[in-house]
Coordinates of C-alpha atoms in Angstrom, one line a residue:
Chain A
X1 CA 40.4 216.5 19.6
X2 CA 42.7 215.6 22.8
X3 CA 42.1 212.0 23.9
X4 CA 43.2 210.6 27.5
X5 CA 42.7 207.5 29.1
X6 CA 41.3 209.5 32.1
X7 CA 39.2 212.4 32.7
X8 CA 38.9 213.5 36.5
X9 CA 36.1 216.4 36.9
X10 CA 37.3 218.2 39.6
X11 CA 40.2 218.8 41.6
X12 CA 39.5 218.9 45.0
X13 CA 40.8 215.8 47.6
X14 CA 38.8 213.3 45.9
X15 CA 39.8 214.2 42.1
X16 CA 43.6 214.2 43.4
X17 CA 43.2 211.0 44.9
X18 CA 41.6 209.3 42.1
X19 CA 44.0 210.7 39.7
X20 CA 46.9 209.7 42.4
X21 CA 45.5 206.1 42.2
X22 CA 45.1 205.5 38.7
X23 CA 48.6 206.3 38.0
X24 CA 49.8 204.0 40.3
X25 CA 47.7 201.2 38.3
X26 CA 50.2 202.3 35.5
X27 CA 47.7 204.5 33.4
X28 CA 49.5 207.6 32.2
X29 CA 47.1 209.6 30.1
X30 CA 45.1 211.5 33.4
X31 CA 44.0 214.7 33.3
X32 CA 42.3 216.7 36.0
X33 CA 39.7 219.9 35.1
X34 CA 39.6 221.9 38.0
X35 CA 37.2 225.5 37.9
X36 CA 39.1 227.1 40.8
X37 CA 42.6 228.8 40.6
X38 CA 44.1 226.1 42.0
X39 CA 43.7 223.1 43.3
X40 CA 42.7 221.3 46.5
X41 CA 39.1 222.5 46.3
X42 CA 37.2 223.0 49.5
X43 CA 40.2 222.2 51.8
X44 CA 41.3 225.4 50.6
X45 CA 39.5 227.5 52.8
X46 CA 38.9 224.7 55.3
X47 CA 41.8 226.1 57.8
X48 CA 41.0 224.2 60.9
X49 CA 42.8 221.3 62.0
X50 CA 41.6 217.6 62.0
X51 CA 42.5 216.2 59.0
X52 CA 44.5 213.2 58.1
X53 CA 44.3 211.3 61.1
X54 CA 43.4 208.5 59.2
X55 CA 45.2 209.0 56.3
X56 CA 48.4 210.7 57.6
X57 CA 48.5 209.4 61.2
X58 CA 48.7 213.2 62.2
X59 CA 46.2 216.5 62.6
X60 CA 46.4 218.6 59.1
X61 CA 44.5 221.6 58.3
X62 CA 42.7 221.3 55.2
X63 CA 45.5 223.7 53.1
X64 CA 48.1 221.3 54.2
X65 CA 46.3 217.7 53.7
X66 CA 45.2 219.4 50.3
X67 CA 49.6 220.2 49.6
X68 CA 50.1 216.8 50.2
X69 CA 48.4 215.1 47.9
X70 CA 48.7 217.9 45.3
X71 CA 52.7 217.6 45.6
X72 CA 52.1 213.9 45.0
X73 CA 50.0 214.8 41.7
X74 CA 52.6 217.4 40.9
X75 CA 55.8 214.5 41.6
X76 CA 53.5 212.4 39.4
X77 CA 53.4 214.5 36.8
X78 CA 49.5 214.0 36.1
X79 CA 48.2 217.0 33.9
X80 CA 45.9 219.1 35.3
X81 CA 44.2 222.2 34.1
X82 CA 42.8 225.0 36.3
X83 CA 40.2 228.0 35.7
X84 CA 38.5 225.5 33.7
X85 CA 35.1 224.8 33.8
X86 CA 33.5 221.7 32.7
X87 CA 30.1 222.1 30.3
X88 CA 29.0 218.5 29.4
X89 CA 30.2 215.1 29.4
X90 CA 28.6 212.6 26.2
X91 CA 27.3 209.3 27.1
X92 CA 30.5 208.7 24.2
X93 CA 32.5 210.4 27.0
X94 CA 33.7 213.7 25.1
X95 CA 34.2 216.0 27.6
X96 CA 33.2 219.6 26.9
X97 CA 35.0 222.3 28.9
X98 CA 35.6 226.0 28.5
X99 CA 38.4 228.3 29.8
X100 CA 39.9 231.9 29.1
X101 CA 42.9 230.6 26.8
X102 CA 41.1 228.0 24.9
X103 CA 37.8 229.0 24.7
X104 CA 35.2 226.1 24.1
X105 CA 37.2 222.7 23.6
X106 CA 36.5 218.7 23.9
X107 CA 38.1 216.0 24.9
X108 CA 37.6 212.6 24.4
X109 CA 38.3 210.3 27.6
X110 CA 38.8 206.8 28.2
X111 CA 36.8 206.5 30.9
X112 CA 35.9 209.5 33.5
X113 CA 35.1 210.3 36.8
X114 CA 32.9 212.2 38.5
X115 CA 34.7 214.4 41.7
X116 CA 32.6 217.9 41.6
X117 CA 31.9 218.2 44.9
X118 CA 29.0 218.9 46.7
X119 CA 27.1 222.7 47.4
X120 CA 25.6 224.4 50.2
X121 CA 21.3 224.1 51.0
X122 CA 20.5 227.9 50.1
X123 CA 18.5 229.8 51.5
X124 CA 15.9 229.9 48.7
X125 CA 15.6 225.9 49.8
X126 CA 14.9 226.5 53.4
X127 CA 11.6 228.4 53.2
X128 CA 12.6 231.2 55.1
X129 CA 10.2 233.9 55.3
X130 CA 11.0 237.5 55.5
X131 CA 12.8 239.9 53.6
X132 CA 16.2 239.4 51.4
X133 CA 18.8 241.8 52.7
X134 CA 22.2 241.8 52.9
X135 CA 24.0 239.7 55.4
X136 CA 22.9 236.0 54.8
X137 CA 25.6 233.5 54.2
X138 CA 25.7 230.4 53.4
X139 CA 28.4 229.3 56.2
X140 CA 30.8 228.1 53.3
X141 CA 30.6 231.4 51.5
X142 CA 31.8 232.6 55.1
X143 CA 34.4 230.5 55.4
X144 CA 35.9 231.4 52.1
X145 CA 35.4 235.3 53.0
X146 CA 37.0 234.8 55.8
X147 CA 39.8 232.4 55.8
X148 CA 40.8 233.1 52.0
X149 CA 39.5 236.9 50.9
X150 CA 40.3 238.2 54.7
X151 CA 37.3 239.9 55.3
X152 CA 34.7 239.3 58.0
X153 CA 31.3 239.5 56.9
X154 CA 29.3 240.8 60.0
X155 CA 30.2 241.6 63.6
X156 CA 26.9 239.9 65.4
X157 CA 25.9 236.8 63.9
X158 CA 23.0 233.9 64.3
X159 CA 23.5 230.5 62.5
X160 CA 21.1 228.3 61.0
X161 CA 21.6 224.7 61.1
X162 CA 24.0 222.9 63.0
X163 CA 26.4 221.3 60.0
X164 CA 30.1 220.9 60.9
X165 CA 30.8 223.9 58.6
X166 CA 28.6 226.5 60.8
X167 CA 29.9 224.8 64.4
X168 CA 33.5 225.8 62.8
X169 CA 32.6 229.2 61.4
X170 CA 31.0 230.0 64.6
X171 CA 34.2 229.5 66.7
X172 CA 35.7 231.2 63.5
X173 CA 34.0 234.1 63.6
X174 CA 34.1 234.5 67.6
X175 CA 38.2 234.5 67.5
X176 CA 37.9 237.4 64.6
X177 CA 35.9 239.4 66.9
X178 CA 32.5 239.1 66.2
X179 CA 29.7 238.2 68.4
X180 CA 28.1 234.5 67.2
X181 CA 24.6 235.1 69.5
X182 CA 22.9 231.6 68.9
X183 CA 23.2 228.3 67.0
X184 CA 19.9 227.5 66.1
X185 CA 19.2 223.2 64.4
X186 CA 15.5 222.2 63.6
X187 CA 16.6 218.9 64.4
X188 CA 16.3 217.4 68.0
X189 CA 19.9 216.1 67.5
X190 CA 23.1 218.3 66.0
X191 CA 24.2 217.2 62.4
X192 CA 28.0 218.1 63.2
X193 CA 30.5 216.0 65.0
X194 CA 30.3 215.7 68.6
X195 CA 33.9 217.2 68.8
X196 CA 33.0 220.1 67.1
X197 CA 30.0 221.1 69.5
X198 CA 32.3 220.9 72.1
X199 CA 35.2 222.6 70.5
X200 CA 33.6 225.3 68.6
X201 CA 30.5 226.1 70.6
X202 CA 31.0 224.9 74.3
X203 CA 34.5 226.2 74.4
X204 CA 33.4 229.8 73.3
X205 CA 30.3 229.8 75.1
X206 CA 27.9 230.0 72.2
X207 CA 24.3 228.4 72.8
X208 CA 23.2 225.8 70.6
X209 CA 19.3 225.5 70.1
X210 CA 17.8 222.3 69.2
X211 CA 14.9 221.8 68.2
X212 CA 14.7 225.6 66.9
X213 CA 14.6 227.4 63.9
X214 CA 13.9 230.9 62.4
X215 CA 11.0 232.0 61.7
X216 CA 11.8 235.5 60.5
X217 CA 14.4 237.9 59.1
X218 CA 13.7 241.3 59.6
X219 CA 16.1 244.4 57.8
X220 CA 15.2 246.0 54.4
X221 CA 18.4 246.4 53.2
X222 CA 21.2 244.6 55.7
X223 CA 20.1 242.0 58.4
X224 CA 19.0 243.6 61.7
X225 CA 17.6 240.9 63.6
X226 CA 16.0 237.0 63.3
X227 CA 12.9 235.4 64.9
X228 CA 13.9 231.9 66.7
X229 CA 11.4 229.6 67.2
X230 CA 10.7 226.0 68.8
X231 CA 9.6 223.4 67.1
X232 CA 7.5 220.3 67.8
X233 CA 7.8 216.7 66.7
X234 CA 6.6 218.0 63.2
X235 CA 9.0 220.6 62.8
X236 CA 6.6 223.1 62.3
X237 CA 6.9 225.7 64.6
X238 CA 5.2 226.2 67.8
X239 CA 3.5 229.7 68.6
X240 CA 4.4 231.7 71.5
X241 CA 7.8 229.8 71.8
X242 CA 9.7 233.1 69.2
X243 CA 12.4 234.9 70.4
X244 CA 14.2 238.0 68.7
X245 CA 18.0 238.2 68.3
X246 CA 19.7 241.1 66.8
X247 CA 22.2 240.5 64.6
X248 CA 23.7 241.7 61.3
X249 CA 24.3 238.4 59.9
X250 CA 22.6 235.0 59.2
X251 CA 24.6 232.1 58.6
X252 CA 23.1 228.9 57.1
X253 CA 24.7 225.8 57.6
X254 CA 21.6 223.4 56.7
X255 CA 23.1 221.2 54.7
X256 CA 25.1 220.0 51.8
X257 CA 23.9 218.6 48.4
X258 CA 26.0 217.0 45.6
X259 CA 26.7 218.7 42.2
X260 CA 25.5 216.7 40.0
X261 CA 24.3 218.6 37.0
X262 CA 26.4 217.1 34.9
X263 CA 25.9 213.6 35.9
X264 CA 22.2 214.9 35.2
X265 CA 22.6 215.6 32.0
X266 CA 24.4 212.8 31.5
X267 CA 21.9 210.7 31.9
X268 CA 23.7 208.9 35.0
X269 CA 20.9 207.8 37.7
X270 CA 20.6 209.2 40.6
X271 CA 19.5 208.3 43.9
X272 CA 16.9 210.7 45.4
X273 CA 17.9 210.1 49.3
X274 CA 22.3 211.1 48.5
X275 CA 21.3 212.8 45.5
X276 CA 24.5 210.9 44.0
X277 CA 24.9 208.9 41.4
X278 CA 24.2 205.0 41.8
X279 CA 26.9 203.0 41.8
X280 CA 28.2 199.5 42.0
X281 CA 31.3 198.2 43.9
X282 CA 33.8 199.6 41.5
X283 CA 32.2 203.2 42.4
X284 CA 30.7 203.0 39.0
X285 CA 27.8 204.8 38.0
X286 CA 24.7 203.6 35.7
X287 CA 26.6 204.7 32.8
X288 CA 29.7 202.2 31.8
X289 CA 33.3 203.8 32.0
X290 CA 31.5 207.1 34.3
X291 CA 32.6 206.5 38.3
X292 CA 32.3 208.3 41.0
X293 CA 33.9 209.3 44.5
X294 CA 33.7 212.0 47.3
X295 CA 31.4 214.4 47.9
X296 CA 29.2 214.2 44.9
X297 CA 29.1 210.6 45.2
X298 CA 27.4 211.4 48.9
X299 CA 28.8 213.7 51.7
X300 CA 31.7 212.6 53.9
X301 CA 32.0 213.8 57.4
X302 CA 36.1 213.0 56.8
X303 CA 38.1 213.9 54.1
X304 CA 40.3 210.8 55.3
X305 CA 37.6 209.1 53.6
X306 CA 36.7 211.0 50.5
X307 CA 40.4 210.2 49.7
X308 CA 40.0 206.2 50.3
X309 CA 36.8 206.9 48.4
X310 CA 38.1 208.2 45.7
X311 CA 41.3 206.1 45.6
X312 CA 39.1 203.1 44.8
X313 CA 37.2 205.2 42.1
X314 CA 40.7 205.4 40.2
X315 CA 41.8 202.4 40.3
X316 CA 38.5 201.2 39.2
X317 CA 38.8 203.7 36.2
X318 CA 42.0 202.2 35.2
X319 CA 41.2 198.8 35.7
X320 CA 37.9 200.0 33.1
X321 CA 40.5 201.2 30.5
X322 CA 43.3 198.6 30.7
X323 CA 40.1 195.7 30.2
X324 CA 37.3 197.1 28.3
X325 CA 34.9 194.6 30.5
X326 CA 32.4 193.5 27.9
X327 CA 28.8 193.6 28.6
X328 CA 28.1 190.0 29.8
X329 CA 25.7 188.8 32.7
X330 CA 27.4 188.8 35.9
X331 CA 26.5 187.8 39.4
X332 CA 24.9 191.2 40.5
X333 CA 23.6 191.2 44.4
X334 CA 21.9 194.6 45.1
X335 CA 22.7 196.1 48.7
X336 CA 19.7 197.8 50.3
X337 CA 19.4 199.6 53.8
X338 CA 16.4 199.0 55.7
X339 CA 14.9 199.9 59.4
X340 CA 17.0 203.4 60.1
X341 CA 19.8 202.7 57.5
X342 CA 18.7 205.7 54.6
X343 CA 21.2 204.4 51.8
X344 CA 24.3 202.2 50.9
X345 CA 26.9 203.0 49.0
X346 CA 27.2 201.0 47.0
X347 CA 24.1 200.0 45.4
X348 CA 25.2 196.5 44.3
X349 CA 28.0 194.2 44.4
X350 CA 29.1 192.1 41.4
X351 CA 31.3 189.6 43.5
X352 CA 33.0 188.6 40.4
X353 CA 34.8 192.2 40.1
X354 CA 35.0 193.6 43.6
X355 CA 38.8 193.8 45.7
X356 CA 39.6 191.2 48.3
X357 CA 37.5 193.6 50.3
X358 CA 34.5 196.0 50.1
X359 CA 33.8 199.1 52.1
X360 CA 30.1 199.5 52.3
X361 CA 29.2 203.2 54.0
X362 CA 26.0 204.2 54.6
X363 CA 24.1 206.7 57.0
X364 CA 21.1 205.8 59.5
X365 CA 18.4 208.5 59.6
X366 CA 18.0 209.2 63.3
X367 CA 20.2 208.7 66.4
X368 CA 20.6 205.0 67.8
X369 CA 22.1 203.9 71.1
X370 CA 22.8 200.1 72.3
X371 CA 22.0 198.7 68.9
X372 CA 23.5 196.1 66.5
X373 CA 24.0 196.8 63.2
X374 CA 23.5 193.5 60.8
X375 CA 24.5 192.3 56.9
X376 CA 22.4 189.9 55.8
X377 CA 23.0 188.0 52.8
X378 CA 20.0 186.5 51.6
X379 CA 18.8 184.8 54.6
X380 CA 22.2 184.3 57.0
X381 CA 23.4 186.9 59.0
X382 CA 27.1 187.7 58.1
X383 CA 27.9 190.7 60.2
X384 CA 26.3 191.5 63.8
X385 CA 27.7 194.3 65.5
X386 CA 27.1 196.2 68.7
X387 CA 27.7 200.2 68.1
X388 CA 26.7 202.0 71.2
X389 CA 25.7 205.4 69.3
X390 CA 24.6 205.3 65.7
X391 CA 23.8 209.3 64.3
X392 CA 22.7 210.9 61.5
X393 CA 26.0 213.2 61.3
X394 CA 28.2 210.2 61.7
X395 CA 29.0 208.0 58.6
X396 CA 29.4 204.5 59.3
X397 CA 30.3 201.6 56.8
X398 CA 31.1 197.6 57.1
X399 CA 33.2 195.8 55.6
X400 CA 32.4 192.2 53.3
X401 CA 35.1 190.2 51.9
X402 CA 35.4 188.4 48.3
X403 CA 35.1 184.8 50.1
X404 CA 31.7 185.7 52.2
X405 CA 30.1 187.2 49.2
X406 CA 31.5 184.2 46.1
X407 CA 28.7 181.8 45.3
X408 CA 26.0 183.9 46.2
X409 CA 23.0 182.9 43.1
X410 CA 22.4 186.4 41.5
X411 CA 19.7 188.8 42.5
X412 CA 20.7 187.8 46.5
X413 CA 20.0 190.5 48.7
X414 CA 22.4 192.6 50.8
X415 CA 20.8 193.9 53.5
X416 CA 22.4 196.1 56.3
X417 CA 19.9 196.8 59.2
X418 CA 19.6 197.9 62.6
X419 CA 18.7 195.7 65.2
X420 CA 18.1 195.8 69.1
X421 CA 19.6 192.6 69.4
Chain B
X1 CA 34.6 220.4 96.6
X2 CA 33.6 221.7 92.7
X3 CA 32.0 219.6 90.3
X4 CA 32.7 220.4 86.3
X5 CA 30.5 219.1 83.4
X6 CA 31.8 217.5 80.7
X7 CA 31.6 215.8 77.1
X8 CA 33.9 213.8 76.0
X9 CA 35.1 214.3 72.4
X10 CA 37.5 210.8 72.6
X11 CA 34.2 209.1 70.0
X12 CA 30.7 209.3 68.9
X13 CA 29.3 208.3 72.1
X14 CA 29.9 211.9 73.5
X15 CA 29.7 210.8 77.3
X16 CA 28.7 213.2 79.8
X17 CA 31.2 213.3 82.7
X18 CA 31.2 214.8 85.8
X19 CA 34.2 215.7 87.8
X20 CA 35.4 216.3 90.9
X21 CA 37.8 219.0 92.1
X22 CA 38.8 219.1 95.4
X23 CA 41.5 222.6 95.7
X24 CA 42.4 222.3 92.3
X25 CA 43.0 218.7 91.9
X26 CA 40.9 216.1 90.7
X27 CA 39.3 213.8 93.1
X28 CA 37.3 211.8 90.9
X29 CA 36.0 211.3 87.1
X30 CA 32.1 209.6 86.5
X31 CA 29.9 209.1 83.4
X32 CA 32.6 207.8 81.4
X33 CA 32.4 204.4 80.0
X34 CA 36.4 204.2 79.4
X35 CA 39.7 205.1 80.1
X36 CA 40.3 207.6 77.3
X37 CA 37.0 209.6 78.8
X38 CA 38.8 209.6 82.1
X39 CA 42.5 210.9 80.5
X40 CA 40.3 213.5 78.7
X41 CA 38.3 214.9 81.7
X42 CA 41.6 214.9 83.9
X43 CA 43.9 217.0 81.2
X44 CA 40.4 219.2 80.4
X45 CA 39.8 220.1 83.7
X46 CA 43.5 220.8 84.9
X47 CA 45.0 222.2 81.9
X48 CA 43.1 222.7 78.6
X49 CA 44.7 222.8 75.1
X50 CA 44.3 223.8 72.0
X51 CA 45.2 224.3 68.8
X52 CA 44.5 227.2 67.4
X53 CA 44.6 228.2 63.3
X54 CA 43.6 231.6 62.0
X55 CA 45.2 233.6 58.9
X56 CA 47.3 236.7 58.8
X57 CA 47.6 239.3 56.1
X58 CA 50.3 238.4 52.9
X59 CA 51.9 241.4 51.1
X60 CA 52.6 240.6 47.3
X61 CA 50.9 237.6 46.8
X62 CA 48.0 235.4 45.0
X63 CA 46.0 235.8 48.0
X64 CA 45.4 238.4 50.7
X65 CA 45.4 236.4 53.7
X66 CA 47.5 232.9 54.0
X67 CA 46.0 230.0 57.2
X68 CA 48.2 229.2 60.0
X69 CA 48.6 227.6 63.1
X70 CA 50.0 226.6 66.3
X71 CA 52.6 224.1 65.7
X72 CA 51.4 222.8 69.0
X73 CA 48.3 222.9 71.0
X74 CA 48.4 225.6 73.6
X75 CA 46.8 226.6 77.0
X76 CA 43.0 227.6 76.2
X77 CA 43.3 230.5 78.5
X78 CA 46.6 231.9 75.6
X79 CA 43.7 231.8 73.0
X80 CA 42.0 235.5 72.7
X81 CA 45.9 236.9 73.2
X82 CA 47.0 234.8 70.9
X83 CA 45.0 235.9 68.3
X84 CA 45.5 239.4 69.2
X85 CA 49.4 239.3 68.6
X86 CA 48.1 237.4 65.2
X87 CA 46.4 240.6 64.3
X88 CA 49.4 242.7 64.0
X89 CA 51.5 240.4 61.5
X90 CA 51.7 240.8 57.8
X91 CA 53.8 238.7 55.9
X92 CA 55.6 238.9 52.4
X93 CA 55.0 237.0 49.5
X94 CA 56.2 234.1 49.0
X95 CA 55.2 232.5 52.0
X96 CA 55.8 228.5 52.7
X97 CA 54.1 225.9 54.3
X98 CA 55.6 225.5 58.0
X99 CA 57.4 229.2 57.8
X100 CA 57.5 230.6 61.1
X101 CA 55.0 234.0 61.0
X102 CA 55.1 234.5 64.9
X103 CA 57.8 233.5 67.0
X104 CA 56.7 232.2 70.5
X105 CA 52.9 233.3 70.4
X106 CA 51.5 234.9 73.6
X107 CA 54.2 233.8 75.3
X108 CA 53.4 230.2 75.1
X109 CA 56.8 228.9 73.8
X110 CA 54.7 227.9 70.8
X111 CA 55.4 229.1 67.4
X112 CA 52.6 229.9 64.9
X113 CA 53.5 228.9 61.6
X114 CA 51.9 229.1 58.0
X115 CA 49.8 226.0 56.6
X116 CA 49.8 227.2 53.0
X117 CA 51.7 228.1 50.4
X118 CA 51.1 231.6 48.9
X119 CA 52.9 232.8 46.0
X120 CA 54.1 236.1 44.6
X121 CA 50.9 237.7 42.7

């Protein structure tokens, strides 16, 4: 059996930046399993530009920020291996994988980490009645036919949900040709970027819905037209409110979910509001020597992010090999979000192994204006700051340092709140 | 005097402006809470840019299509005919990142180049 210090599961922006980073902490035995033909994942088909603002101080599109970083791994020398898909990983960490020269093969890692990604809301999770013909796309699976297999899936088009993937592929599809009729979002707020309603959908002239969804598909055996509804404060739709749209195609941009069967199976835990692995403040999950960064950690608005993410995921991985950490008590303070804040990541903080700093992200569950956002620690109030617009499709994250957090008597809560004053 | 309706994209507050125009020119910018809304709402309702990425067909390679885009941002008004002119260009395999596939698009002075690397199949 092969053997390497480091096993990255996936190669997409947050498996090439973890891989990046734990060669630069001086571990040389990486390897990256990637199931596409090559790597970069998503950014692949991701053509638009805004990437790497943060990262590269200039707008990328998602091929180029992806050939950046895979010309680093490449300079680096880190092994990779693509059209290979990964089976099972052991709580012994023996990773199983499969591809069409080796058949069936493990490998035994050092420590791994978790980058797979995350995967489209489907229709079959939306409840959609009517009937299943040809012509619903998940926006993604758009975006790849599109802007990688150059073909255009349907000429008049209605999308589902307004995710930053569907705002895109609507402009997408409009400069192709095709007729994008309606963007419809059950939500009473968009779950894209503000720039991307503007840029995608205000700048084409495309209507964006809220508070609407569909309530029917009609077509036997290709789309030929959706029901749009209104909804009320319960979501449920409200009768009399339906319009019909005729279209040939149904995009579905509702959503995205982290792959985590294999952390599944793994036994890692999982938290049921990211669907992503729990994790401490060395991105590690519930499993000892298993991390994990990016998108199946919980989903990024910014791959600028995924990248910083997934950089501390590595190095955290390599710091894991070089020590072995035994199992002894440490100071462990959980972090918890409370009054609009749905999650932190990360779960808990063990002051005794976090950086001189600690990004804590998080998302709040509703839109905020004029509020403050708080840390407590235990009792005192470490960080009060005013944010004047807090949404749901907006990531935000504070920052706690080593000093403020040394001391602390274990079991201390972190608690980031909103507050109105 | 014409009034224009804007968001700003600057940050997440989104502010809704209103603008202005008196014969073309802009008299004044409200609803913005800074400067950047105000720089934003001027250049958006004079002269709109931006940039624009598509994909053209690749002859001979892994792929059949490779992304490109502006190398700069261009008038919003050059959009539709720049894709148009977009439609008629194949490439051969290989094709490199920053390779010019379309010399001055539309006539904007702007060149489109690729923004991936496609090899021969």
């Amino acid at each position: 059996m092969k053997r390497y210090d480091i096993v990255i599961i996936g190669g997409g922006p947050a498996g090439l930046a973890a891989a990046l980073a734990a060669r630069e902490q001086g571990i040389h035995e990486v390897l990256i399993l990637e199931r596409d033909r090559e790597l970069g994942g998503i950014l692949n088909q991701c053509i638009h530009n805004g990437f790497g603002l943060h990262t590269f101080q200039e707008e990328l599109t998602g091929p180029e920020y992806a050939a950046r970083f895979i010309q680093r791994v490449k300079d680096a020398r880190i092994e990779y291996q693509l059209s290979t898909m990964v089976l099972n990983i052991s709580p012994e960490k023996i990773v199983t994988a499969m591809n069409r020269e080796e058949g069936l093969f493990e490998i035994e890692a050092g420590a791994v980490v978790l980058a797979m990604g995350c995967r489209e809301r489907s229709r079959g999770a939306l409840n959609i009645p009517g009937y299943r013909p040809a012509g619903i796309f998940s926006a993604g699976t758009a975006q790849r036919l599109v802007n990688m297999e150059g073909c255009l899936p349907g000429r008049e088009v209605v999308i589902l949900g307004s995710g930053d993937i569907g705002l895109i592929m609507a402009r997408r599809m409009t400069l192709e040709g095709a007729k994008v009729k309606v963007v419809a979002e059950l939500m009473p707020y968009s779950g894209g970027l503000k720039r991307n309603i503007v840029q995608c959908l205000d700048d084409y002239g495309i209507p964006l819905k809220l508070s609407h969804t569909v309530v029917d598909i009609q077509g036997r055996e290709r789309v030929e037209g959706v029901t749009i509804a209104q909804v009320g404060a319960d979501r449920r739709p409200i009768p009399g409110t339906e319009e019909h749209y005729t279209c040939d195609t149904l995009l579905l941009s509702c959503g995205l979910i982290p792959e985590n069967e294999l952390s599944r199976e793994l036994g890692v835990m999982i938290s049921p509001v990211t669907a992503g692995p729990v994790v401490n403040e060395s991105l590690e999950t519930s499993i000892p020597g298993v991390f994990a960064c990016g998108n199946v950690l919980h989903v990024h608005d910014l791959v600028d992010f995924v990248s910083q993410e997934a950089a501390s995921a590595g190095a955290a991985a390599a710091e894991y090999v070089k020590q072995r950490p035994g199992e002894d008590a440490e100071v462990t303070l959980p972090v918890k979000g409370k009054g609009g804040v749905r999650y932190t990541v990360p779960s808990m903080i063990r002051p005794g192994r976090m950086q001189e700093e600690q990004v804590i992200r998080f998302r709040v569950g509703d839109v905020y204006r004029n509020q403050y956002i708080s840390l407590y620690v235990g009792d005192e109030r470490l960080i009060h700051r005013k944010r004047p617009v807090m949404a749901p499709g907006e990531m935000e994250e504070l920052k706690v340092t080593r000093e403020q957090l040394s001391g602390c008597p274990e079991g201390t809560e972190l608690l980031v709140v909103i507050e109105d004053k | 005097m014409d009034t224009r309706e804007l968001i700003c994209i600057g940050c997440p507050m989104g502010c809704r402006m209103t603008v202005n125009m008196d014969k073309g020119q802009v008299h004044s910018v409200s609803g913005n809470t800074c400067k950047r809304g105000d720089a934003y709402a001027r250049k958006e309702v004079t002269n709109p840019t931006r940039i624009v990425t598509s994909t053209v067909r690749v002859e001979g390679g892994v792929l059949p299509v490779v992304s490109v885009k502006t190398r700069e941002d261009i008038p919003k008004g050059k959009i539709f005919a720049c894709m148009e002119a977009l439609a008629k260009v194949t490439v051969q395999a290989p094709v490199a990142i920053g390779d010019v596939v379309l010399p001055d698009a539309a006539g904007t002075g702007v060149d489109v180049v690729a923004t991936k690397n496609v090899v021969e199949a």
